[in-house]
Short mmCIF file of C-alpha atoms in Angstrom, two decimals:
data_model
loop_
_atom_site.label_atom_id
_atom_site.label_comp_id
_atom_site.label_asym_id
_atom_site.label_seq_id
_atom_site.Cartn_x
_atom_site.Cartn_y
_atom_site.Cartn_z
CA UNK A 1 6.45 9.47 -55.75
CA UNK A 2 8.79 6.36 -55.73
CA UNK A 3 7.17 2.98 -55.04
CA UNK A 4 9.62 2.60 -52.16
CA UNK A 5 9.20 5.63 -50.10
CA UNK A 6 5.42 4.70 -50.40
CA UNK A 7 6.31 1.08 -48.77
CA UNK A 8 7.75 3.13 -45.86
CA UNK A 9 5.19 5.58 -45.50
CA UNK A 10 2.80 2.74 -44.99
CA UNK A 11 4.90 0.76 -43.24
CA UNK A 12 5.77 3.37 -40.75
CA UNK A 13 1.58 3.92 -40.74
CA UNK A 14 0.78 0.51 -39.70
CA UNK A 15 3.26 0.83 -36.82
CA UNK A 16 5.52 -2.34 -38.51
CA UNK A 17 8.90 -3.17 -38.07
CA UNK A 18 11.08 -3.67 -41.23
CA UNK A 19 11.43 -7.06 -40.01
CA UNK A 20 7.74 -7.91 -39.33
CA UNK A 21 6.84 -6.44 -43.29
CA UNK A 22 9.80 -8.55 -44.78
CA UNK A 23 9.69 -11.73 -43.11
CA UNK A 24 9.04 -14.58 -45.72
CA UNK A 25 8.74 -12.20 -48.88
CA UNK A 26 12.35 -10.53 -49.06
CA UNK A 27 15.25 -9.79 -46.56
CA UNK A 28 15.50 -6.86 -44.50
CA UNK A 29 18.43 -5.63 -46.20
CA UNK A 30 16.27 -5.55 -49.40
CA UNK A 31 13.68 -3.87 -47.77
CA UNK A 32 16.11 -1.21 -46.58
CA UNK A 33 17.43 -0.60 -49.78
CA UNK A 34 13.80 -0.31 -51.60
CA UNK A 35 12.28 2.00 -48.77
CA UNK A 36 15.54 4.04 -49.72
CA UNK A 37 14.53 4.13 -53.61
CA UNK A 38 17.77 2.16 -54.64
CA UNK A 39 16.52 -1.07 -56.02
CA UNK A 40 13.27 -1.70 -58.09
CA UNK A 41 11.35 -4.37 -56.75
CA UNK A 42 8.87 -6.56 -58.96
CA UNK A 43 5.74 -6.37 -59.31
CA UNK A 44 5.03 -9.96 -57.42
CA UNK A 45 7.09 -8.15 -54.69
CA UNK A 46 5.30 -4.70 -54.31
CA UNK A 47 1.92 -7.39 -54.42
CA UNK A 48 2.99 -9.08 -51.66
CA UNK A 49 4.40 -6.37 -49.29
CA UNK A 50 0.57 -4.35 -50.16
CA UNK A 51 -1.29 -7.62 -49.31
CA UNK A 52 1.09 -7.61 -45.67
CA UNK A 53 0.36 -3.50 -45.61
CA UNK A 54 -3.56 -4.19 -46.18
CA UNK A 55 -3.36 -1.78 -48.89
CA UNK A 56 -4.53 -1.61 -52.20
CA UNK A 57 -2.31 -1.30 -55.32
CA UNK A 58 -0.05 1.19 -54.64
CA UNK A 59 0.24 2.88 -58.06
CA UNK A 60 -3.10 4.46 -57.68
CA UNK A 61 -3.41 8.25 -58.24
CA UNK A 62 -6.82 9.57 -56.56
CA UNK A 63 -7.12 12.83 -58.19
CA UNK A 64 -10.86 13.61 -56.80
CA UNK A 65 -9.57 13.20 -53.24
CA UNK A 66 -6.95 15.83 -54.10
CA UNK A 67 -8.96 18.48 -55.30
CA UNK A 68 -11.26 17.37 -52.01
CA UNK A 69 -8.19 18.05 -49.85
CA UNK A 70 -7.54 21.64 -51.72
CA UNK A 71 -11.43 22.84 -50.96
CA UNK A 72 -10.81 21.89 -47.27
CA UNK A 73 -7.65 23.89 -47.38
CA UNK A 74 -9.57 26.82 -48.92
CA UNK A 75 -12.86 26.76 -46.35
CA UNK A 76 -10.24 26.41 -43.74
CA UNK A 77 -8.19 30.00 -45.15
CA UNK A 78 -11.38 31.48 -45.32
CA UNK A 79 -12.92 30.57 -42.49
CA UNK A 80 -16.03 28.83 -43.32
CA UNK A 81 -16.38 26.31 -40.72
CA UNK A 82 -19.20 24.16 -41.99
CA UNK A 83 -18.10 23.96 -45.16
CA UNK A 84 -14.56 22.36 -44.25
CA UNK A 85 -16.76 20.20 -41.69
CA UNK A 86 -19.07 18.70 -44.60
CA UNK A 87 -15.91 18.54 -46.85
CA UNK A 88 -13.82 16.67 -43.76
CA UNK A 89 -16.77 14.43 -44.04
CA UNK A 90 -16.31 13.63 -47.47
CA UNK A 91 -12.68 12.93 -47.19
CA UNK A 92 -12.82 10.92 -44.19
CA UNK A 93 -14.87 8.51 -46.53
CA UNK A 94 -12.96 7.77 -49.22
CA UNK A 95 -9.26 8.44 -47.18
CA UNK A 96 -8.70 4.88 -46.57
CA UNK A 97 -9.71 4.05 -50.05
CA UNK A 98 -6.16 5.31 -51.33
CA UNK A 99 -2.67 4.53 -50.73
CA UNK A 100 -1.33 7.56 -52.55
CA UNK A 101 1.32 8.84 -50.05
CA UNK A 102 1.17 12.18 -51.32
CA UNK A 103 -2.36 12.44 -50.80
CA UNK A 104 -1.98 11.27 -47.16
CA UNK A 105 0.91 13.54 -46.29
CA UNK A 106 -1.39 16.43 -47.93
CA UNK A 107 -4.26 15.25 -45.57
CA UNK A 108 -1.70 15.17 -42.54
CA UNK A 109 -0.54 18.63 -43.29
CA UNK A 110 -3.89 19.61 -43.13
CA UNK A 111 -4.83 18.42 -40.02
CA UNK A 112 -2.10 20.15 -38.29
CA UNK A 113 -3.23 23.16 -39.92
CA UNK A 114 -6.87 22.83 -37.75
CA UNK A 115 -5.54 21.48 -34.62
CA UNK A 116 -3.31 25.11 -34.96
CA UNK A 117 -6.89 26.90 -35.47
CA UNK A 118 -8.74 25.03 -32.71
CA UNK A 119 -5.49 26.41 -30.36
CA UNK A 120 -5.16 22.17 -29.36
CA UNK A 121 -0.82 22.97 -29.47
CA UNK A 122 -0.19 19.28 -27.99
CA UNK A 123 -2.21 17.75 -31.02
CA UNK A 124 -0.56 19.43 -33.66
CA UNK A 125 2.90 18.80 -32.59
CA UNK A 126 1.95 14.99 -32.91
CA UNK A 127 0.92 15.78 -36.59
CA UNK A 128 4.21 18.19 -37.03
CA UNK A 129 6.79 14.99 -35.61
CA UNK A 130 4.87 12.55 -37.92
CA UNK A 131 5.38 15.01 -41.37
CA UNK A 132 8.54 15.47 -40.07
CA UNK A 133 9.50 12.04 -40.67
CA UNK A 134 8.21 11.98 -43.74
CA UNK A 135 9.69 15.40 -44.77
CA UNK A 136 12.22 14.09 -47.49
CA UNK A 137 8.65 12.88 -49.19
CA UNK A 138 7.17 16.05 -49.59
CA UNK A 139 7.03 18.24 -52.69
CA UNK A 140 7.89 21.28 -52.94
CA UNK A 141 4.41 22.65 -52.58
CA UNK A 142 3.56 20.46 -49.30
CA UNK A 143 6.82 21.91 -48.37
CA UNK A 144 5.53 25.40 -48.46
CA UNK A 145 2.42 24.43 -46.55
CA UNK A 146 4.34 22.69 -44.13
CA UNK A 147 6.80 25.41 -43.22
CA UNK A 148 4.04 28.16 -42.88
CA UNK A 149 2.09 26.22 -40.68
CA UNK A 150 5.03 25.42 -38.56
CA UNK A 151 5.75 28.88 -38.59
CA UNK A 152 2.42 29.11 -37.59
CA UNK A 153 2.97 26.91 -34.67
CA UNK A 154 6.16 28.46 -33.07
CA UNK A 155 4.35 32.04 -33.73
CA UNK A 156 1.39 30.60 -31.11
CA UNK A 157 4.52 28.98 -28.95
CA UNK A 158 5.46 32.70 -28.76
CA UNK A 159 8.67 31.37 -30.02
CA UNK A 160 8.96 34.14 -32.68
CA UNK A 161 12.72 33.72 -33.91
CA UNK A 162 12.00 29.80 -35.13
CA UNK A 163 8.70 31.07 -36.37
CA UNK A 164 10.16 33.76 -38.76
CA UNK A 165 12.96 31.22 -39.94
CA UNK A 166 9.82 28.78 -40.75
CA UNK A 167 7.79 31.51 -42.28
CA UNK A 168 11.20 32.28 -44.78
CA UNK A 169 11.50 28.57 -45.67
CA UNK A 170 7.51 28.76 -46.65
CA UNK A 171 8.22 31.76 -48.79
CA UNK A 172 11.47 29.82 -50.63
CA UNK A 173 8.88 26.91 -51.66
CA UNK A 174 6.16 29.18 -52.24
CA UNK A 175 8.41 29.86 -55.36
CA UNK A 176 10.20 26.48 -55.90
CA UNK A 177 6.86 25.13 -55.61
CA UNK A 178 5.25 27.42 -57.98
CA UNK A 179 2.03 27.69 -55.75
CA UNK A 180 -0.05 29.72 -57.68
CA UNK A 181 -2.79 30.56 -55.05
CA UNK A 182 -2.82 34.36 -54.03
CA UNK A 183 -4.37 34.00 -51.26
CA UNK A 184 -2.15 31.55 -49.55
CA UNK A 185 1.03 33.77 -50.20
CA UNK A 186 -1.44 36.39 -48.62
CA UNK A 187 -1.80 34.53 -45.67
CA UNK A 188 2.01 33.97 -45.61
CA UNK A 189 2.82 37.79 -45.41
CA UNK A 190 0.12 38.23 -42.89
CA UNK A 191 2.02 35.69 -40.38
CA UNK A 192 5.31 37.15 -41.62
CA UNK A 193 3.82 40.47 -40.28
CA UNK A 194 2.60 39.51 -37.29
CA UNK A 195 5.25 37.61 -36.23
CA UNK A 196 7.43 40.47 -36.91
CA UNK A 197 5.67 42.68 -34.40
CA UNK A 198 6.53 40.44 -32.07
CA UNK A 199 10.23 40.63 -33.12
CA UNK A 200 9.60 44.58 -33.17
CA UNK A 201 11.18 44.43 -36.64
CA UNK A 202 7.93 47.41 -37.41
CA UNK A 203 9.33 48.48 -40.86
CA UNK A 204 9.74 44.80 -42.37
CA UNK A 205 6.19 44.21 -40.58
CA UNK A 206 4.67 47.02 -42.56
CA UNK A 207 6.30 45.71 -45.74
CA UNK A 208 5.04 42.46 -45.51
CA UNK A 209 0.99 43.46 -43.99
CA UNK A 210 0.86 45.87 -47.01
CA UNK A 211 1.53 43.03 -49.29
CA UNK A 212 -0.87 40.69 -47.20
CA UNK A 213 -3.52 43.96 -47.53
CA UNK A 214 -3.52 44.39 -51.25
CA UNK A 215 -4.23 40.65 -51.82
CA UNK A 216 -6.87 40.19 -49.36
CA UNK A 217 -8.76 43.27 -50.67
CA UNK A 218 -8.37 41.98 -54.09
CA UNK A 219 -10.71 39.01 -53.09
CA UNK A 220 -12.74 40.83 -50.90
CA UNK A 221 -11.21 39.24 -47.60
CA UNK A 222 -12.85 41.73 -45.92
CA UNK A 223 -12.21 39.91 -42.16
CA UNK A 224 -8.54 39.41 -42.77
CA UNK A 225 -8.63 42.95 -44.40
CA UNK A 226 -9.46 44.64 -41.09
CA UNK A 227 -6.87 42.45 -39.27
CA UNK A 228 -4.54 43.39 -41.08
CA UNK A 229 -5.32 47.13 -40.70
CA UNK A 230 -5.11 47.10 -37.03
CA UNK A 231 -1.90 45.27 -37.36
CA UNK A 232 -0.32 48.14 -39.66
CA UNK A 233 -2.09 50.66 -36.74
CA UNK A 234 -0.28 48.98 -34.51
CA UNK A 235 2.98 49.00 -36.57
CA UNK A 236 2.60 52.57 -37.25
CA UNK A 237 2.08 53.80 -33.54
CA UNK A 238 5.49 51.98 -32.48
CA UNK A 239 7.74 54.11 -34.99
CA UNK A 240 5.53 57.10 -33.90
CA UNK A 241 3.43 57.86 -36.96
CA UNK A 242 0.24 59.09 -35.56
CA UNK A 243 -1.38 59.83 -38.70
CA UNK A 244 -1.02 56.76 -40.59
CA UNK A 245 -1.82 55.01 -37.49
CA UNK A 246 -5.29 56.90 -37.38
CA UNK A 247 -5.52 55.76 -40.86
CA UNK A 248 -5.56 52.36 -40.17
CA UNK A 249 -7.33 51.82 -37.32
CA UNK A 250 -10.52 53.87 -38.92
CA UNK A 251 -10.42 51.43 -41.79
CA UNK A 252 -10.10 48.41 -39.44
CA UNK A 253 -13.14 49.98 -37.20
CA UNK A 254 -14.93 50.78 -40.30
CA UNK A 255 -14.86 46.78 -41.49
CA UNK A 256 -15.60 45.24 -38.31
CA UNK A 257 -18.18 47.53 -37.44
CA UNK A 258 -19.87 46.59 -41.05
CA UNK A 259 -19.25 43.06 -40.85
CA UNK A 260 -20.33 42.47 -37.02
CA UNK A 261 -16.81 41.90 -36.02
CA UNK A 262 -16.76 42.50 -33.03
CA UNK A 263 -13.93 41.08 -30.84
CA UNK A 264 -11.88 42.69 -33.21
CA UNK A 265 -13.38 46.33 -32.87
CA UNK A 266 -13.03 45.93 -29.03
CA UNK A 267 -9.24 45.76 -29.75
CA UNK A 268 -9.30 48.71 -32.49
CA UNK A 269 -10.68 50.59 -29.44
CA UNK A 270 -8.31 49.68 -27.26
CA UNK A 271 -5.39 50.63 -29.68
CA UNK A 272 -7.16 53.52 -30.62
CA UNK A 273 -6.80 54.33 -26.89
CA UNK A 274 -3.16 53.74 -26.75
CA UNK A 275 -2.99 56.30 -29.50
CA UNK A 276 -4.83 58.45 -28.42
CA UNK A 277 -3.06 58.78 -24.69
CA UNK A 278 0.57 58.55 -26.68
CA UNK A 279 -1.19 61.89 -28.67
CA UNK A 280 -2.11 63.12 -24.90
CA UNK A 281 -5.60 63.72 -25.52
CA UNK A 282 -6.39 61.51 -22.60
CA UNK A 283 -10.29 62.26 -22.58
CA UNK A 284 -10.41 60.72 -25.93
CA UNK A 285 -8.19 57.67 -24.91
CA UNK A 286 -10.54 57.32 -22.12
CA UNK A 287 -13.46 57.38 -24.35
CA UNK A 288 -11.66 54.25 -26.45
CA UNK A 289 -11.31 52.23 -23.58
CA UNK A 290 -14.20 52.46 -21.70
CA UNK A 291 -15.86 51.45 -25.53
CA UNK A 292 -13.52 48.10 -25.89
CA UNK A 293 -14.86 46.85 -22.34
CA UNK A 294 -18.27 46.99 -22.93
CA UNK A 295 -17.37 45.15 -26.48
CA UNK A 296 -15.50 42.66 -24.76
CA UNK A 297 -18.51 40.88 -23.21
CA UNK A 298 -17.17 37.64 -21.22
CA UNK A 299 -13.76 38.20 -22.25
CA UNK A 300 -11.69 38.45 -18.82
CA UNK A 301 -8.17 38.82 -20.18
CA UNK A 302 -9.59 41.44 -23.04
CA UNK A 303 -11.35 43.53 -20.47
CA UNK A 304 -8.15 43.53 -18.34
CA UNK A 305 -6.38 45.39 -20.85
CA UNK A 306 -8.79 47.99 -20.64
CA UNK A 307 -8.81 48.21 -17.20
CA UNK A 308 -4.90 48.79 -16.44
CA UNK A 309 -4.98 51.49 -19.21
CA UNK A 310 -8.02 53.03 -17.26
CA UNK A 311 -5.53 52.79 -14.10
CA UNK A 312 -2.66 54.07 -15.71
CA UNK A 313 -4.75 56.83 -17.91
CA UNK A 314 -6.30 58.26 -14.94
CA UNK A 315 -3.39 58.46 -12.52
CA UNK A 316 -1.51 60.37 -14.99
CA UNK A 317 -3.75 63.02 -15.43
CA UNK A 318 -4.12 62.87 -10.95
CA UNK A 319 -7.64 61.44 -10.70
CA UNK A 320 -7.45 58.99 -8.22
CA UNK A 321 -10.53 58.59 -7.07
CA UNK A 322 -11.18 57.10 -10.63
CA UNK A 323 -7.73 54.68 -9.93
CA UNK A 324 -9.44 53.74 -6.93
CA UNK A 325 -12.76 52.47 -9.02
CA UNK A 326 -10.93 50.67 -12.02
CA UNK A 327 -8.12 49.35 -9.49
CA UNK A 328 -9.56 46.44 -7.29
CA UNK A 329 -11.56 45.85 -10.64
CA UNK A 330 -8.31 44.82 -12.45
CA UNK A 331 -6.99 43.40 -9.53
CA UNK A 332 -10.48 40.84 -9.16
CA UNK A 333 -9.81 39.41 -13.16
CA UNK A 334 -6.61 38.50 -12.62
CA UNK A 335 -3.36 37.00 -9.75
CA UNK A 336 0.27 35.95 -10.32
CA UNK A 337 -0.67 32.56 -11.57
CA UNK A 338 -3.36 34.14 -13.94
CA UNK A 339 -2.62 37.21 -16.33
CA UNK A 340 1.17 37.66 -14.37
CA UNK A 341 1.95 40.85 -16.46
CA UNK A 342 -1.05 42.61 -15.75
CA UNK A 343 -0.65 41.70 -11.84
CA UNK A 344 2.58 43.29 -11.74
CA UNK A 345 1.60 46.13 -13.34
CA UNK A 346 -1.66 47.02 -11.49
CA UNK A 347 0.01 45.59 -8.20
CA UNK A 348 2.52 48.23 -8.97
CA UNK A 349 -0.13 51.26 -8.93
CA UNK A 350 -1.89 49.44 -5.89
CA UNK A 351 1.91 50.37 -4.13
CA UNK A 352 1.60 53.94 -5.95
CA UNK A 353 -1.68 54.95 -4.06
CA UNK A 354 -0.74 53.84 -0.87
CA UNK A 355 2.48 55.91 -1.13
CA UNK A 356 4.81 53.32 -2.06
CA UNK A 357 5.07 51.43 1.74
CA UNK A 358 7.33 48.72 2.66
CA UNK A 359 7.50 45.80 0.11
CA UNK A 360 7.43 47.85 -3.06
CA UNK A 361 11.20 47.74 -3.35
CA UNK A 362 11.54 44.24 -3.05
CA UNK A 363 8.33 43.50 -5.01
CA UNK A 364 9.45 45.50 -8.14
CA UNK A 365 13.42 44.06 -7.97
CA UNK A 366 12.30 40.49 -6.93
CA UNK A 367 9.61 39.84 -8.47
CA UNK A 368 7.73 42.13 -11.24
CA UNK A 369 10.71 43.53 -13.06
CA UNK A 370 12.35 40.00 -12.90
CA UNK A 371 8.87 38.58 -14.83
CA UNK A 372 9.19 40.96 -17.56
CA UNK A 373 12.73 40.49 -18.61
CA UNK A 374 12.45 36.68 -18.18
CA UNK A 375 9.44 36.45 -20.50
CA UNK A 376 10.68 38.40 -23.21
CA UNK A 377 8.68 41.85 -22.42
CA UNK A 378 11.03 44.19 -22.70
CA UNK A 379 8.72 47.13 -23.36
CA UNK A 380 7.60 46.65 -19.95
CA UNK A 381 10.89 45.79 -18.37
CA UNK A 382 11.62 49.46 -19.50
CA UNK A 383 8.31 51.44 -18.38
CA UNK A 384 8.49 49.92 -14.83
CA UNK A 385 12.85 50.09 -14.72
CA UNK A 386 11.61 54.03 -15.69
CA UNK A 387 8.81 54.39 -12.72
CA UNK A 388 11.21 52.35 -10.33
CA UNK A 389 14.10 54.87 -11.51
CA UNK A 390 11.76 57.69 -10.64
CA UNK A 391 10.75 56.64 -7.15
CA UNK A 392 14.33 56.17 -6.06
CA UNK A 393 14.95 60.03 -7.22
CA UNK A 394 12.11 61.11 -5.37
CA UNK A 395 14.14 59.74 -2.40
CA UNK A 396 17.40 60.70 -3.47
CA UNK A 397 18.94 57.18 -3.75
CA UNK A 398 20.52 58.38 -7.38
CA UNK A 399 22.73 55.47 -7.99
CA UNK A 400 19.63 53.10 -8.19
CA UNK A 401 18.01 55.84 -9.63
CA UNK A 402 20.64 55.92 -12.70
CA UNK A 403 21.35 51.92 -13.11
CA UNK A 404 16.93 51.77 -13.46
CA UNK A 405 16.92 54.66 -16.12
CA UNK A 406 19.56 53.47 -17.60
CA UNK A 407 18.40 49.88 -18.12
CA UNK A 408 14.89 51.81 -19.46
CA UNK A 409 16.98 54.03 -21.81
CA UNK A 410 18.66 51.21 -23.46
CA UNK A 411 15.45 49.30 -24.09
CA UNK A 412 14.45 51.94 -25.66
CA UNK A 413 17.47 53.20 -27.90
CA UNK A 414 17.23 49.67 -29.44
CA UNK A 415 13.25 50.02 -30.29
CA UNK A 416 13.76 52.79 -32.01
CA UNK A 417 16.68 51.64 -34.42
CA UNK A 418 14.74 48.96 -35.57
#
């Protein structure tokens, strides 16, 4: 790294103007031109801007605090929370001992990284702006550790479309960087997956979790291995293949059952569920769901997932005395501020069993079907279009009738091209 983009990075640091780090040791212009890499300074120069920086010589390469940096990056892949803590430790001591630029952008990088995993969004943009400025700095391998985790960051924005373009710029330095840890390009397919559920781009995600899968059970990842086997369930249920659906999910029970994972084997149950009624052996989906709540402990939004399927499991099959048990249950966890889509949904079965009386209309066209097609839901945009096209055949207003099924048919002509 050139002696002038290290000037900057410091200078930037330190919160100095290019006129309050030049005065009375070069010009500004100077200055300019050095932070840009197009003069060479002396070293009686470089001595006196590091004295001004309060830095030490900046030609120092700390090659222990680099291989501290990659351990914290590898607890913080795997997992193991007190063992990036005591390493954090570590590096917080000797950090300000080195004015290696490389070494600080790799320490920046990797605090965006855990403000990402403690869900503090705010924080890490702060960290994303400031490597950002600095990006023209970066190798090729900060690159790639950049982009994912920016991917990263627009995937938990729920901004999928930047997070895939992110993700494809990590995989492009994952190369030119010649990054030669597995399990980090593992990682990177497992975000390229998941974010391409989201996009419900199913194939591609299947590609890309099978790739994640064979790493991560090469080195015994056996927590990210059942991950990605419900994701693959998942992936497998939207283009309608029940069997290698099954297949997945088992495994992904299997491993959290054996590893006490158990937030994840409430949602294997509640996919299994899905399956299950999509299979229409409803007794069995049933079984599934009434399993995830009681895994789901304290978890409000988890359990609420397991109560509208409940809702909508049992009025299918006519039992409505069970609707009426699970119902004000759903409707208790959750309001239009709090959990919107499942509101709408089980406000929409709360309309059902009172025989759909004044207000549903204007409920579902103003307000609930309105939600799901401005928050990018179109799955449910076309279930409820389909119910609301149903309930204005049963009373024979067939234009609305044909514009809801319609808009539902559409919806799901496109899901099943991709």
């Amino acid at each position: 790294m050139t002696i002038g983009s290290k000037i900057r990075f410091h200078r930037l640091k330190r919160h100095l103007t290019q006129e309050e780090l030049s005065k009375g040791i070069i010009s500004v212009s100077y200055l300019s031109k050095l932070e840009n890499n197009q003069v060479t300074p002396s070293e009686d120069i470089i001595q006196l801007l590091c004295e001004r920086l309060g830095v030490n010589h900046i030609l120092d390469h700390p090659e222990h605090l680099n291989k501290l940096l990659e351990s914290w990056n590898h607890a913080l892949l795997w997992n193991k929370s007190d063992e990036a803590g005591a390493i954090y430790q570590l590096i917080q001591r000797e950090l300000d001992q080195t004015d290696e630029l490389m070494t600080h952008l790799f320490h920046r990088i990797l605090c965006f990284r855990v403000k990402l995993i403690q869900g503090n969004l705010s924080e890490a943009l702060k960290h994303m702006m400031h490597i950002q400025s600095n990006y023209r700095e970066l190798t090729d391998t900060l690159k790639f550790y950049y982009h994912k985790y920016k991917g990263n960051y627009y995937y938990l924005n729920e901004d999928f479309v930047k997070a895939n373009g992110e993700l494809k710029e990590a995989e492009t330095y994952y190369v030119l960087g010649n990054v030669v840890n597995e399990e980090e390009r593992a990682d990177l397919y497992y975000l390229f997956s998941l974010v391409l559920t989201r996009l419900s781009m199913y194939r591609l995600s299947i590609y890309y979790g099978e790739k994640s899968l064979s790493i991560f059970q090469g080195v015994y990842y056996q927590k990210r291995c059942a991950e990605v086997h419900l994701l693959l369930g998942i992936c497998y249920r939207r283009i309608r293949n029940s069997e290698e659906a099954v297949k997945h999910y088992e495994w992904a029970n299997f491993i959290s059952q054996s590893i006490q994972y158990t937030s994840l084997q409430s949602k294997v149950e509640q996919n299994l569920g899905y399956l299950k009624s999509f299979m229409n052996k409803s007794s069995e989906a049933i079984q599934h769901y009434l399993k995830s709540i009681e895994l789901k402990g304290e978890d409000d939004e988890g359990k609420l997932y397991s109560v509208l399927s409940l809702v909508k499991e049992h009025y299918k099959l006519n039992q409505f005395s069970e609707v009426r048990y699970w119902l004000p249950k759903g409707l208790q966890l959750c309001s239009k501020e709090k959990y919107p889509e499942k509101f709408y949904q089980l406000s929409y079965y709360q309309f059902a069993m009172n025989d759909f009386p004044d207000g549903f209309e204007s409920f579902m066209r103003e307000y609930a079907l309105p939600h799901f097609k401005q928050n990018s839901s179109p799955l449910l945009y076309a279930e409820y279009s389909k119910s609301l096209g149903h309930y204005y055949q049963g009373v024979r207003r067939y234009k609305l009738a044909a514009f809801h099924l319609n808009e539902a048919n559409v919806i799901y002509e496109e899901m099943l091209t991709l």
